[in-house]
Amino acid sequence: MQLIPALLLAAALPAATFVALDLAIPRAAAATQPADSQALYEQHCQSCHGVNRLGGAGPALLPESLSRIKTAEAHAVIRDGRPASQMAAYSHVLNEAQITGLVDYLYQPSAVPPTWNDADIRASHRILTDVATLPTTPQHGADPLNLFVVVEAGNHHVRVLDGDRFEELANFQSHFALHGGPKFSPDGRFVYFASRDGWVSVYDLNNLSMIAEVRAGLNTRNLAVSNDGRWVLVGNYLPGNLVLLDARDLSLVKHIPAVGQDGTPSRVSAVYTAPPRDSFVVALKDVQEAWELSYAGEPTFEPRRIKAADYLDDFSFTPDYRHLLATSRKAHGGQVIDLDTGEAVTDIPLPGMPHLGSGIYWKRDGKWVFATPNVSKGLISVLDLETWKLIKEIPTEGPGFFMRSQASSPYAWTDVFFGPNNDAVHLIDKQTLEVAHTLRPMPGKNAAHVEFTNDGRYALLSVWDTDGALLVYDAKTLEEVKRIPMNKPSGKYNVGNKIEFAEGTSH
Ligand code: DHE
């Protein structure tokens, strides 16, 4: 009986939504309460969050995936639900002690070690639209190279905006907790998303429709798309591997275990494409190696192993893609790796845990410089890309996460993500390396992450709050020209900038 309304609802909804709606509605507590938290989990949570807590319609509930959520927050989510999501409130089903027991249980390692193999990946694969039946040209009337893909983290949605008029072309639900920048096919038609829970989706921007999805891992770092548009490579923490997908429909090609030369298993820190090298470059977290996997011609995807001076976290490329600037834990800073010679060139002084993937480069006095925010210190580090010397540490009102510019902009925009001044955004003069302006878009609310239109005229900025907004600034006059209310908008990505790997944007 209970299934009938859910089935009716399902008729109007995509398959993934159906499972969530059917199962997230709390049923009345059984007359006899389950004796322990595992039984409570199986009764109330498993249908959405999966057997062995591996995830399903809802996210995985393993210590590995909950590390970013404090136990008090998890308790509140079970009790009160999560607004604008399928997660309902359980306060009328479970008492406080039961919720506390459940939270304790979720933060314990699973009795059954989590696994995710090729059969699991294949079983999760869904084709949602047959791409062959769709027109190949844009069907929306907007400039396809000036679209913005905006991740609305507060309600796990994605909006597609026309970057000329800043009007919405599409708004759809994403998998839970997308993280990292979505990546684009070389022609900008397809955009690929990764969620922290390992779900990878491909969306057709010409037709504004979701094409396919697959769960490539249990805990994913990020993904990269080859510059020939044929391959998607996903880097996972859990299981520690790379998963190679066919970019057309996300079908599994193969998985590549992340194992060091000496047999030590590792997590994958990050994977990026290096277009001029026709290769993916991968940083490993638990062995001192970076890998390069060529996708030229008929690739075998055998990793070329490059010895690193330390374990690697995130990294950026130099503009010519010859060197990696990577964060290393041992040096409490960074290291430079030459991809041609395969040698670790030098350590670099980056003392404040830089979020290197967010670093950007530009030309100053004819020379390339690289700047990165630091997650644990209120300063921007600026390096000379010839000598690898630190040119300047620019003090900010607090530690930042993201940095952006555009070739035509005199400023590098950087947020203050942490601390009492997290409503501030600094505009750093790219030549003097001084803070030229400080904006407070919505005082008291966290302002973060900027992206420019393809022509550099406008800068779009997130106010990362439940009652937040996407703000459009005239990049020259710094006047706000539009405000679009949103629920914790996080990253936003301009198609043209991304496919050109434009100076000033993230890669
Ligand atoms: Fe991110 C990008 C790592 C926490 C939002 N973040 C990235 C990338 C890496 C990374 C390696 C580049 C991937 C890519 O774009 O392909 N992030 C990490 C961490 O190690 C860290 C510090 C801890 C963690 O939990 O993983 C971390 N990141 C966060 C957050 O807490 C943020 C603010 C909120 C969230 O969504 O989880 C966050 N990270 C982002 C965003 C990008 C990102 C929006 C894409 C930036 C871009 O402009 O491309």
Coordinates of C-alpha atoms and ligand atoms in Angstrom, one line a residue:
M1 CA 0.0 0.0 0.0
Q2 CA 2.7 2.4 1.0
L3 CA 4.4 2.1 -2.4
I4 CA 1.4 3.4 -4.4
P5 CA 1.9 7.1 -3.7
A6 CA 5.6 6.8 -4.2
L7 CA 5.2 5.1 -7.5
L8 CA 2.8 7.8 -8.6
L9 CA 5.4 10.4 -7.6
A10 CA 8.0 8.5 -9.4
A11 CA 6.3 8.8 -12.7
A12 CA 7.1 12.5 -12.7
L13 CA 10.6 12.2 -11.4
P14 CA 14.0 10.8 -12.5
A15 CA 14.8 7.3 -11.2
A16 CA 17.3 8.4 -8.6
T17 CA 14.8 10.8 -7.0
F18 CA 12.2 8.1 -6.9
V19 CA 14.3 5.9 -4.6
A20 CA 15.0 8.8 -2.3
L21 CA 11.4 9.9 -2.0
D22 CA 10.0 6.4 -1.5
L23 CA 12.5 5.6 1.2
A24 CA 13.2 8.9 3.1
I25 CA 9.7 9.2 4.5
P26 CA 10.0 8.1 8.1
R27 CA 7.7 5.3 9.0
A28 CA 6.1 5.2 12.4
A29 CA 8.3 3.6 15.1
A30 CA 7.7 -0.1 15.5
A31 CA 5.9 -1.0 18.7
T32 CA 9.0 -2.7 20.0
Q33 CA 12.0 -0.5 19.4
P34 CA 15.1 -2.1 17.9
A35 CA 17.6 -3.0 20.7
D36 CA 20.7 -1.4 19.3
S37 CA 21.9 1.4 17.0
Q38 CA 22.7 -1.0 14.1
A39 CA 19.2 -2.3 14.1
L40 CA 17.9 1.3 14.2
Y41 CA 20.1 2.1 11.2
E42 CA 18.8 -0.9 9.4
Q43 CA 15.2 0.0 10.2
H44 CA 15.3 3.7 9.4
C45 CA 18.3 4.6 7.4
Q46 CA 19.5 1.7 5.3
S47 CA 16.9 2.0 2.6
C48 CA 18.4 5.3 1.6
H49 CA 21.9 5.2 2.9
G50 CA 22.6 1.6 1.9
V51 CA 23.6 -1.7 3.3
N52 CA 26.8 -1.4 5.3
R53 CA 26.3 2.4 5.1
L54 CA 27.9 2.5 1.6
G55 CA 25.3 5.0 0.4
G56 CA 22.4 4.8 -2.0
A57 CA 19.9 7.5 -2.8
G58 CA 21.4 9.2 0.3
P59 CA 25.1 9.7 1.0
A60 CA 27.4 7.1 2.5
L61 CA 27.5 7.2 6.3
L62 CA 31.0 6.0 7.0
P63 CA 33.6 7.7 9.1
E64 CA 35.6 8.3 5.9
S65 CA 32.7 10.3 4.4
L66 CA 31.6 12.0 7.7
S67 CA 34.9 13.4 8.6
R68 CA 33.8 16.9 7.6
I69 CA 30.6 16.8 9.6
K70 CA 30.7 17.4 13.4
T71 CA 28.7 14.8 15.5
A72 CA 26.5 17.6 16.8
E73 CA 25.5 18.5 13.3
A74 CA 24.8 14.9 12.4
H75 CA 22.6 14.6 15.5
A76 CA 20.7 17.7 14.4
V77 CA 20.3 16.5 10.9
I78 CA 18.8 13.2 12.1
R79 CA 16.5 15.0 14.5
D80 CA 15.4 17.9 12.3
G81 CA 16.1 16.7 8.8
R82 CA 17.9 18.6 6.1
P83 CA 15.9 21.4 4.5
A84 CA 15.4 21.2 0.8
S85 CA 16.6 17.6 0.7
Q86 CA 15.0 14.2 0.9
M87 CA 16.4 13.8 4.5
A88 CA 13.3 14.0 6.7
A89 CA 13.2 14.8 10.5
Y90 CA 13.2 11.8 12.8
S91 CA 12.5 13.5 16.1
H92 CA 9.0 12.0 16.2
V93 CA 10.4 8.5 15.5
L94 CA 13.6 8.4 17.5
N95 CA 14.2 9.8 21.0
E96 CA 17.4 11.8 21.9
A97 CA 19.2 8.7 23.3
Q98 CA 18.5 6.7 20.2
I99 CA 19.7 9.5 18.0
T100 CA 22.9 9.8 20.0
G101 CA 23.4 6.0 19.8
L102 CA 22.9 6.2 16.0
V103 CA 25.4 9.0 15.6
D104 CA 28.0 7.1 17.6
Y105 CA 27.4 4.1 15.4
L106 CA 27.8 6.1 12.2
Y107 CA 31.2 7.4 13.3
Q108 CA 32.5 3.8 14.0
P109 CA 34.3 2.0 11.2
S110 CA 32.1 -0.4 9.4
A111 CA 32.3 -4.1 10.6
V112 CA 32.4 -5.0 7.0
P113 CA 35.3 -3.2 5.3
P114 CA 33.9 -1.0 2.6
T115 CA 34.5 -2.3 -0.9
W116 CA 33.5 -1.0 -4.4
N117 CA 34.6 -3.1 -7.3
D118 CA 34.0 -3.1 -11.0
A119 CA 30.7 -5.0 -10.7
D120 CA 29.4 -2.4 -8.2
I121 CA 30.5 0.4 -10.6
R122 CA 28.7 -1.3 -13.5
A123 CA 25.6 -1.9 -11.4
S124 CA 25.4 1.7 -10.5
H125 CA 25.6 3.0 -14.1
R126 CA 22.5 4.6 -15.5
I127 CA 21.9 6.1 -18.9
L128 CA 19.3 8.8 -18.3
T129 CA 19.0 10.1 -21.9
D130 CA 20.1 8.6 -25.2
V131 CA 22.5 11.3 -26.4
A132 CA 22.2 10.0 -29.9
T133 CA 18.6 11.2 -30.1
L134 CA 19.5 14.8 -29.1
P135 CA 20.3 17.7 -31.3
T136 CA 24.0 18.4 -31.4
T137 CA 23.6 22.2 -31.5
P138 CA 22.7 24.5 -28.5
Q139 CA 18.9 24.5 -28.0
H140 CA 18.8 27.5 -25.5
G141 CA 19.6 30.6 -27.6
A142 CA 22.4 31.7 -25.2
D143 CA 26.1 32.0 -26.0
P144 CA 27.3 28.4 -25.3
L145 CA 30.8 29.7 -24.4
N146 CA 29.5 32.1 -21.9
L147 CA 27.3 29.8 -19.9
F148 CA 27.8 29.5 -16.2
V149 CA 27.4 26.3 -14.2
V150 CA 26.7 27.2 -10.6
V151 CA 26.8 24.6 -7.8
E152 CA 24.2 25.5 -5.1
A153 CA 25.6 23.5 -2.2
G154 CA 22.9 24.3 0.3
N155 CA 20.2 22.3 -1.5
H156 CA 22.4 20.2 -3.8
H157 CA 21.3 21.7 -7.0
V158 CA 23.1 23.0 -10.1
R159 CA 21.9 26.0 -12.0
V160 CA 22.9 26.9 -15.6
L161 CA 23.0 30.6 -16.2
D162 CA 23.2 32.6 -19.4
G163 CA 26.4 34.6 -18.9
D164 CA 25.2 37.6 -21.0
R165 CA 21.9 38.2 -19.2
F166 CA 22.5 36.3 -16.0
E167 CA 19.2 34.5 -16.4
E168 CA 18.6 30.9 -15.4
L169 CA 18.4 28.3 -18.2
A170 CA 18.2 25.2 -16.0
N171 CA 18.1 24.2 -12.4
F172 CA 18.4 20.6 -11.4
Q173 CA 19.1 18.4 -8.4
S174 CA 22.7 17.1 -8.2
H175 CA 24.0 14.2 -6.2
F176 CA 24.7 15.0 -2.6
A177 CA 27.8 17.2 -1.9
L178 CA 29.4 17.9 -5.2
H179 CA 33.0 18.9 -4.7
G180 CA 35.7 20.3 -6.8
G181 CA 35.3 22.1 -10.1
P182 CA 33.1 20.4 -12.7
K183 CA 35.0 19.6 -15.8
F184 CA 34.0 20.2 -19.4
S185 CA 34.3 18.4 -22.8
P186 CA 36.8 20.3 -25.0
D187 CA 33.9 21.7 -27.1
G188 CA 32.0 22.8 -23.9
R189 CA 28.9 20.7 -24.7
F190 CA 29.2 18.3 -21.8
V191 CA 29.9 19.0 -18.1
Y192 CA 31.0 16.3 -15.7
F193 CA 30.4 16.5 -11.9
A194 CA 31.8 14.5 -9.1
S195 CA 30.3 14.2 -5.6
R196 CA 32.2 13.4 -2.5
D197 CA 30.3 10.1 -2.4
G198 CA 31.8 9.0 -5.7
W199 CA 28.9 9.8 -8.1
V200 CA 29.9 11.1 -11.5
S201 CA 27.3 12.6 -13.8
V202 CA 27.5 14.0 -17.3
Y203 CA 25.1 16.7 -18.4
D204 CA 24.5 18.0 -21.9
L205 CA 24.6 21.8 -21.9
N206 CA 23.3 22.0 -25.5
N207 CA 20.1 20.3 -24.5
L208 CA 20.0 21.0 -20.8
S209 CA 19.6 17.3 -20.0
M210 CA 21.3 14.8 -17.8
I211 CA 22.9 12.0 -19.9
A212 CA 24.3 9.4 -17.5
E213 CA 25.6 8.8 -14.0
V214 CA 27.7 6.2 -12.3
R215 CA 29.2 5.7 -8.9
A216 CA 32.9 5.4 -9.5
G217 CA 34.0 5.1 -5.8
L218 CA 32.9 5.5 -2.2
N219 CA 34.9 8.6 -1.5
T220 CA 36.1 10.6 -4.4
R221 CA 38.5 13.5 -4.6
N222 CA 37.9 14.8 -8.1
L223 CA 37.8 14.0 -11.8
A224 CA 39.5 15.2 -15.0
V225 CA 38.5 15.0 -18.6
S226 CA 41.0 14.3 -21.4
N227 CA 41.6 17.0 -23.8
D228 CA 40.4 14.9 -26.7
G229 CA 37.1 14.5 -24.9
R230 CA 37.3 10.7 -24.8
W231 CA 38.1 9.9 -21.2
V232 CA 37.1 10.8 -17.7
L233 CA 39.5 9.8 -14.9
V234 CA 38.2 9.8 -11.4
G235 CA 40.6 9.9 -8.4
N236 CA 39.3 8.1 -5.2
Y237 CA 40.3 8.0 -1.6
L238 CA 38.1 5.0 -1.0
P239 CA 38.9 2.6 -2.5
G240 CA 42.3 4.1 -3.3
N241 CA 42.3 4.0 -7.1
L242 CA 41.7 5.7 -10.4
V243 CA 38.6 4.9 -12.3
L244 CA 38.7 5.4 -16.1
L245 CA 35.3 6.0 -17.7
D246 CA 34.2 6.5 -21.3
A247 CA 33.4 10.2 -21.5
R248 CA 30.4 9.6 -23.9
D249 CA 28.3 7.7 -21.4
L250 CA 30.4 7.1 -18.3
S251 CA 30.7 3.4 -18.8
L252 CA 33.5 1.8 -17.0
V253 CA 36.7 1.2 -19.0
K254 CA 38.9 0.0 -16.1
H255 CA 40.1 0.8 -12.6
I256 CA 43.7 1.4 -11.8
P257 CA 44.8 0.6 -8.2
A258 CA 46.8 3.4 -6.7
V259 CA 49.7 1.3 -5.5
G260 CA 53.2 2.7 -5.2
Q261 CA 56.3 1.1 -6.8
D262 CA 57.0 -0.8 -3.6
G263 CA 53.5 -2.1 -3.4
T264 CA 52.2 0.3 -0.8
P265 CA 48.5 1.2 -1.4
S266 CA 47.5 4.8 -1.5
R267 CA 44.7 7.2 -1.7
V268 CA 44.5 9.6 -4.7
S269 CA 44.9 13.2 -3.8
A270 CA 44.0 14.8 -7.1
V271 CA 43.9 14.3 -10.8
Y272 CA 44.1 16.9 -13.6
T273 CA 44.4 16.9 -17.3
A274 CA 47.6 18.5 -18.9
P275 CA 46.3 19.4 -22.4
P276 CA 49.7 20.2 -24.1
R277 CA 51.1 16.9 -22.7
D278 CA 48.0 14.8 -23.7
S279 CA 48.1 13.3 -20.3
F280 CA 46.5 13.0 -16.9
V281 CA 48.7 13.9 -13.9
V282 CA 47.9 12.3 -10.6
A283 CA 49.1 13.1 -7.0
L284 CA 49.1 10.2 -4.6
K285 CA 48.6 10.8 -0.9
D286 CA 50.3 7.9 0.8
V287 CA 53.2 7.1 -1.4
Q288 CA 55.9 9.6 -2.6
E289 CA 55.0 9.5 -6.3
A290 CA 53.2 11.5 -8.9
W291 CA 51.9 9.7 -11.9
E292 CA 51.5 10.7 -15.5
L293 CA 49.1 8.7 -17.7
S294 CA 49.2 9.5 -21.4
Y295 CA 46.0 9.5 -23.3
A296 CA 47.6 10.1 -26.7
G297 CA 46.7 7.7 -29.5
E298 CA 45.6 4.3 -28.3
P299 CA 46.5 4.7 -24.6
T300 CA 47.2 1.9 -22.2
F301 CA 47.0 4.2 -19.2
E302 CA 50.1 2.6 -17.7
P303 CA 51.3 5.2 -15.1
R304 CA 54.7 6.8 -15.6
R305 CA 55.9 7.0 -12.0
I306 CA 57.7 10.2 -10.9
K307 CA 59.4 10.1 -7.6
A308 CA 58.3 13.0 -5.4
A309 CA 60.2 14.4 -2.4
D310 CA 57.2 13.9 -0.2
Y311 CA 53.6 12.8 -0.1
L312 CA 51.5 15.0 -2.3
D313 CA 48.2 16.7 -1.7
D314 CA 46.8 19.1 -4.2
F315 CA 48.8 20.7 -7.0
S316 CA 48.8 23.3 -9.8
F317 CA 50.6 23.4 -13.1
T318 CA 52.9 26.1 -14.4
P319 CA 51.5 27.9 -17.5
D320 CA 53.5 25.6 -19.8
Y321 CA 52.5 22.5 -18.0
R322 CA 56.1 21.5 -17.5
H323 CA 56.2 21.8 -13.7
L324 CA 53.9 20.8 -10.9
L325 CA 53.6 23.1 -7.8
A326 CA 52.5 20.6 -5.2
T327 CA 51.7 20.8 -1.5
S328 CA 53.7 18.5 0.6
R329 CA 53.1 17.6 4.2
K330 CA 56.7 17.1 5.3
A331 CA 58.0 20.4 4.2
H332 CA 55.0 22.2 5.6
G333 CA 55.0 23.9 2.3
G334 CA 55.3 23.0 -1.3
Q335 CA 57.6 21.3 -3.8
V336 CA 58.2 21.8 -7.5
I337 CA 58.3 18.7 -9.8
D338 CA 59.6 18.8 -13.3
L339 CA 57.3 16.6 -15.4
D340 CA 59.9 16.3 -18.2
T341 CA 62.9 15.2 -16.2
G342 CA 60.8 13.5 -13.5
E343 CA 62.8 15.2 -10.8
A344 CA 61.7 17.1 -7.7
V345 CA 63.3 20.4 -8.3
T346 CA 63.0 22.3 -5.1
D347 CA 60.9 22.9 -2.0
I348 CA 58.9 26.1 -2.0
P349 CA 58.0 28.2 1.0
L350 CA 54.3 27.9 1.5
P351 CA 53.8 27.8 5.2
G352 CA 50.0 28.1 5.5
M353 CA 48.5 25.0 3.9
P354 CA 47.9 26.4 0.5
H355 CA 44.8 25.3 -1.5
L356 CA 47.0 25.0 -4.6
G357 CA 44.3 23.9 -6.9
S358 CA 42.9 27.4 -6.4
G359 CA 46.1 29.2 -7.1
I360 CA 46.4 31.3 -10.2
Y361 CA 49.1 32.8 -12.3
W362 CA 49.6 36.0 -14.3
K363 CA 52.3 38.1 -15.8
R364 CA 54.0 40.8 -13.7
D365 CA 56.7 42.9 -15.3
G366 CA 56.8 40.3 -18.1
K367 CA 57.4 37.4 -15.8
W368 CA 55.0 34.7 -14.7
V369 CA 54.0 34.8 -11.0
F370 CA 51.8 32.3 -9.1
A371 CA 49.7 33.2 -6.2
T372 CA 47.8 31.0 -3.8
P373 CA 45.6 31.5 -0.7
N374 CA 46.5 29.6 2.4
V375 CA 43.9 27.7 4.4
S376 CA 45.5 28.1 7.8
K377 CA 47.0 31.7 7.5
G378 CA 45.6 35.0 6.5
L379 CA 48.1 35.6 3.7
I380 CA 48.4 35.2 -0.1
S381 CA 51.7 33.7 -1.1
V382 CA 53.1 35.0 -4.4
L383 CA 55.9 33.1 -6.1
D384 CA 58.2 33.8 -9.0
L385 CA 57.8 31.0 -11.5
E386 CA 61.4 31.3 -12.8
T387 CA 63.3 31.2 -9.6
W388 CA 60.6 29.6 -7.4
K389 CA 61.3 32.3 -4.9
L390 CA 58.7 33.8 -2.7
I391 CA 58.1 37.4 -3.9
K392 CA 55.6 38.4 -1.3
E393 CA 53.2 37.3 1.4
I394 CA 50.2 39.6 1.2
P395 CA 48.4 39.9 4.5
T396 CA 44.6 39.4 4.3
E397 CA 41.8 39.7 6.9
G398 CA 41.9 35.9 7.4
P399 CA 42.7 32.6 5.7
G400 CA 41.2 32.2 2.2
F401 CA 40.2 29.3 0.0
F402 CA 39.8 30.6 -3.6
M403 CA 41.5 33.0 -5.9
R404 CA 40.5 34.1 -9.4
S405 CA 41.4 36.6 -12.1
Q406 CA 41.0 37.1 -15.8
A407 CA 43.5 38.3 -18.4
S408 CA 41.8 41.6 -18.8
S409 CA 41.4 42.3 -15.0
P410 CA 44.0 44.3 -13.1
Y411 CA 43.0 42.4 -9.9
A412 CA 43.2 39.0 -8.4
W413 CA 40.1 38.5 -6.4
T414 CA 40.5 36.4 -3.2
D415 CA 38.1 35.5 -0.4
V416 CA 38.6 35.5 3.3
F417 CA 36.9 32.2 3.9
F418 CA 37.6 31.6 7.6
G419 CA 37.3 33.7 10.8
P420 CA 35.3 36.8 11.8
N421 CA 36.0 38.7 8.6
N422 CA 34.8 36.0 6.2
D423 CA 32.4 38.5 4.6
A424 CA 35.4 40.2 3.0
V425 CA 36.8 39.8 -0.5
H426 CA 40.1 41.4 -1.3
L427 CA 41.0 42.6 -4.8
I428 CA 44.8 42.4 -5.1
D429 CA 46.5 44.6 -7.7
K430 CA 48.3 42.2 -9.9
Q431 CA 51.3 44.5 -10.4
T432 CA 51.8 46.2 -7.0
L433 CA 50.8 43.1 -5.1
E434 CA 48.9 45.3 -2.7
V435 CA 45.3 45.0 -1.6
A436 CA 43.6 47.6 -3.8
H437 CA 40.0 47.1 -2.7
T438 CA 38.1 45.2 0.0
L439 CA 34.5 44.4 -0.8
R440 CA 31.9 43.2 1.8
P441 CA 29.1 42.1 -0.5
M442 CA 26.7 41.1 2.3
P443 CA 28.1 42.2 5.7
G444 CA 28.2 39.3 8.2
K445 CA 27.8 36.6 5.5
N446 CA 30.6 34.5 4.1
A447 CA 31.7 35.8 0.6
A448 CA 33.7 33.3 -1.4
H449 CA 34.7 32.1 -4.9
V450 CA 34.7 34.3 -7.9
E451 CA 34.5 33.5 -11.6
F452 CA 34.6 35.9 -14.5
T453 CA 32.5 36.1 -17.7
N454 CA 34.4 34.9 -20.8
D455 CA 35.0 38.5 -21.8
G456 CA 36.1 39.5 -18.3
R457 CA 33.5 42.3 -18.0
Y458 CA 31.7 40.8 -15.0
A459 CA 32.8 38.9 -11.9
L460 CA 30.3 36.5 -10.3
L461 CA 30.7 36.0 -6.5
S462 CA 29.1 33.7 -4.0
V463 CA 27.6 34.7 -0.7
W464 CA 27.9 31.3 0.9
D465 CA 24.9 31.4 3.2
T466 CA 21.6 29.7 3.5
D467 CA 20.1 33.0 2.6
G468 CA 22.9 33.7 0.3
A469 CA 23.1 35.0 -3.3
L470 CA 25.1 35.0 -6.4
L471 CA 26.3 38.5 -7.0
V472 CA 27.3 39.9 -10.4
Y473 CA 29.8 42.7 -10.3
D474 CA 31.0 45.0 -13.1
A475 CA 34.6 43.9 -13.0
K476 CA 35.8 47.5 -13.8
T477 CA 33.6 49.8 -11.8
L478 CA 33.1 47.2 -9.0
E479 CA 29.4 48.1 -8.9
E480 CA 27.0 45.2 -8.1
V481 CA 24.7 44.8 -11.2
K482 CA 22.6 41.8 -10.2
R483 CA 21.8 39.7 -7.2
I484 CA 20.3 36.2 -7.6
P485 CA 19.2 34.7 -4.3
M486 CA 20.6 31.2 -3.7
N487 CA 21.2 28.7 -0.9
K488 CA 24.9 28.5 -0.3
P489 CA 26.1 28.9 -3.9
S490 CA 29.7 27.5 -3.9
G491 CA 31.7 27.3 -7.1
K492 CA 30.7 28.7 -10.4
Y493 CA 32.3 27.9 -13.7
N494 CA 32.3 29.7 -17.0
V495 CA 32.3 27.3 -20.0
G496 CA 34.6 29.4 -22.2
N497 CA 37.1 30.1 -19.5
K498 CA 37.2 26.4 -18.5
I499 CA 37.7 25.0 -22.0
E500 CA 40.3 27.6 -22.8
F501 CA 42.1 26.8 -19.5
A502 CA 42.1 30.6 -19.3
E503 CA 44.6 32.5 -17.3
G504 CA 43.2 33.3 -13.9
T505 CA 40.7 30.4 -13.6
S506 CA 41.1 27.0 -11.9
H507 CA 42.1 24.1 -14.0
Ligands
DHE1 FE1 37.9 21.7 -2.0 C1 38.4 22.2 -5.4 C2 40.6 19.7 -2.0 C3 37.6 21.4 1.3 C4 35.1 23.6 -2.1 N1 39.2 21.1 -3.4 C5 39.2 21.4 -4.7 C6 40.2 20.6 -5.4 C7 40.8 19.9 -4.4 C8 40.2 20.2 -3.2 C9 42.0 18.9 -4.7 C10 40.5 20.6 -6.9 C11 39.6 19.6 -7.5 C12 39.1 20.0 -8.9 O1 38.6 21.1 -9.0 O2 39.2 19.2 -9.8 N2 39.0 20.8 -0.6 C13 40.1 20.0 -0.8 C14 40.6 19.6 0.5 O3 41.6 18.9 0.6 C15 39.8 20.2 1.6 C16 40.7 21.3 2.3 C17 39.4 19.2 2.6 C18 38.4 18.2 2.1 O4 37.4 18.0 2.8 O5 38.5 17.6 1.1 C19 38.7 20.9 0.8 N3 36.6 22.4 -0.6 C20 36.6 22.2 0.7 C21 35.5 22.8 1.4 O6 35.3 22.7 2.6 C22 34.8 23.6 0.4 C23 34.9 25.0 0.7 C24 33.3 23.3 0.4 C25 32.9 21.9 -0.2 O7 32.3 22.0 -1.2 O8 33.3 20.9 0.4 C26 35.5 23.2 -0.9 N4 36.9 22.8 -3.5 C27 35.8 23.5 -3.3 C28 35.4 24.1 -4.6 C29 36.3 23.7 -5.5 C30 37.3 22.8 -4.8 C31 34.1 24.9 -4.8 C32 36.4 24.0 -7.0 C33 37.2 25.3 -7.1 C34 37.3 25.8 -8.5 O9 37.1 27.0 -8.7 O10 37.6 25.1 -9.4

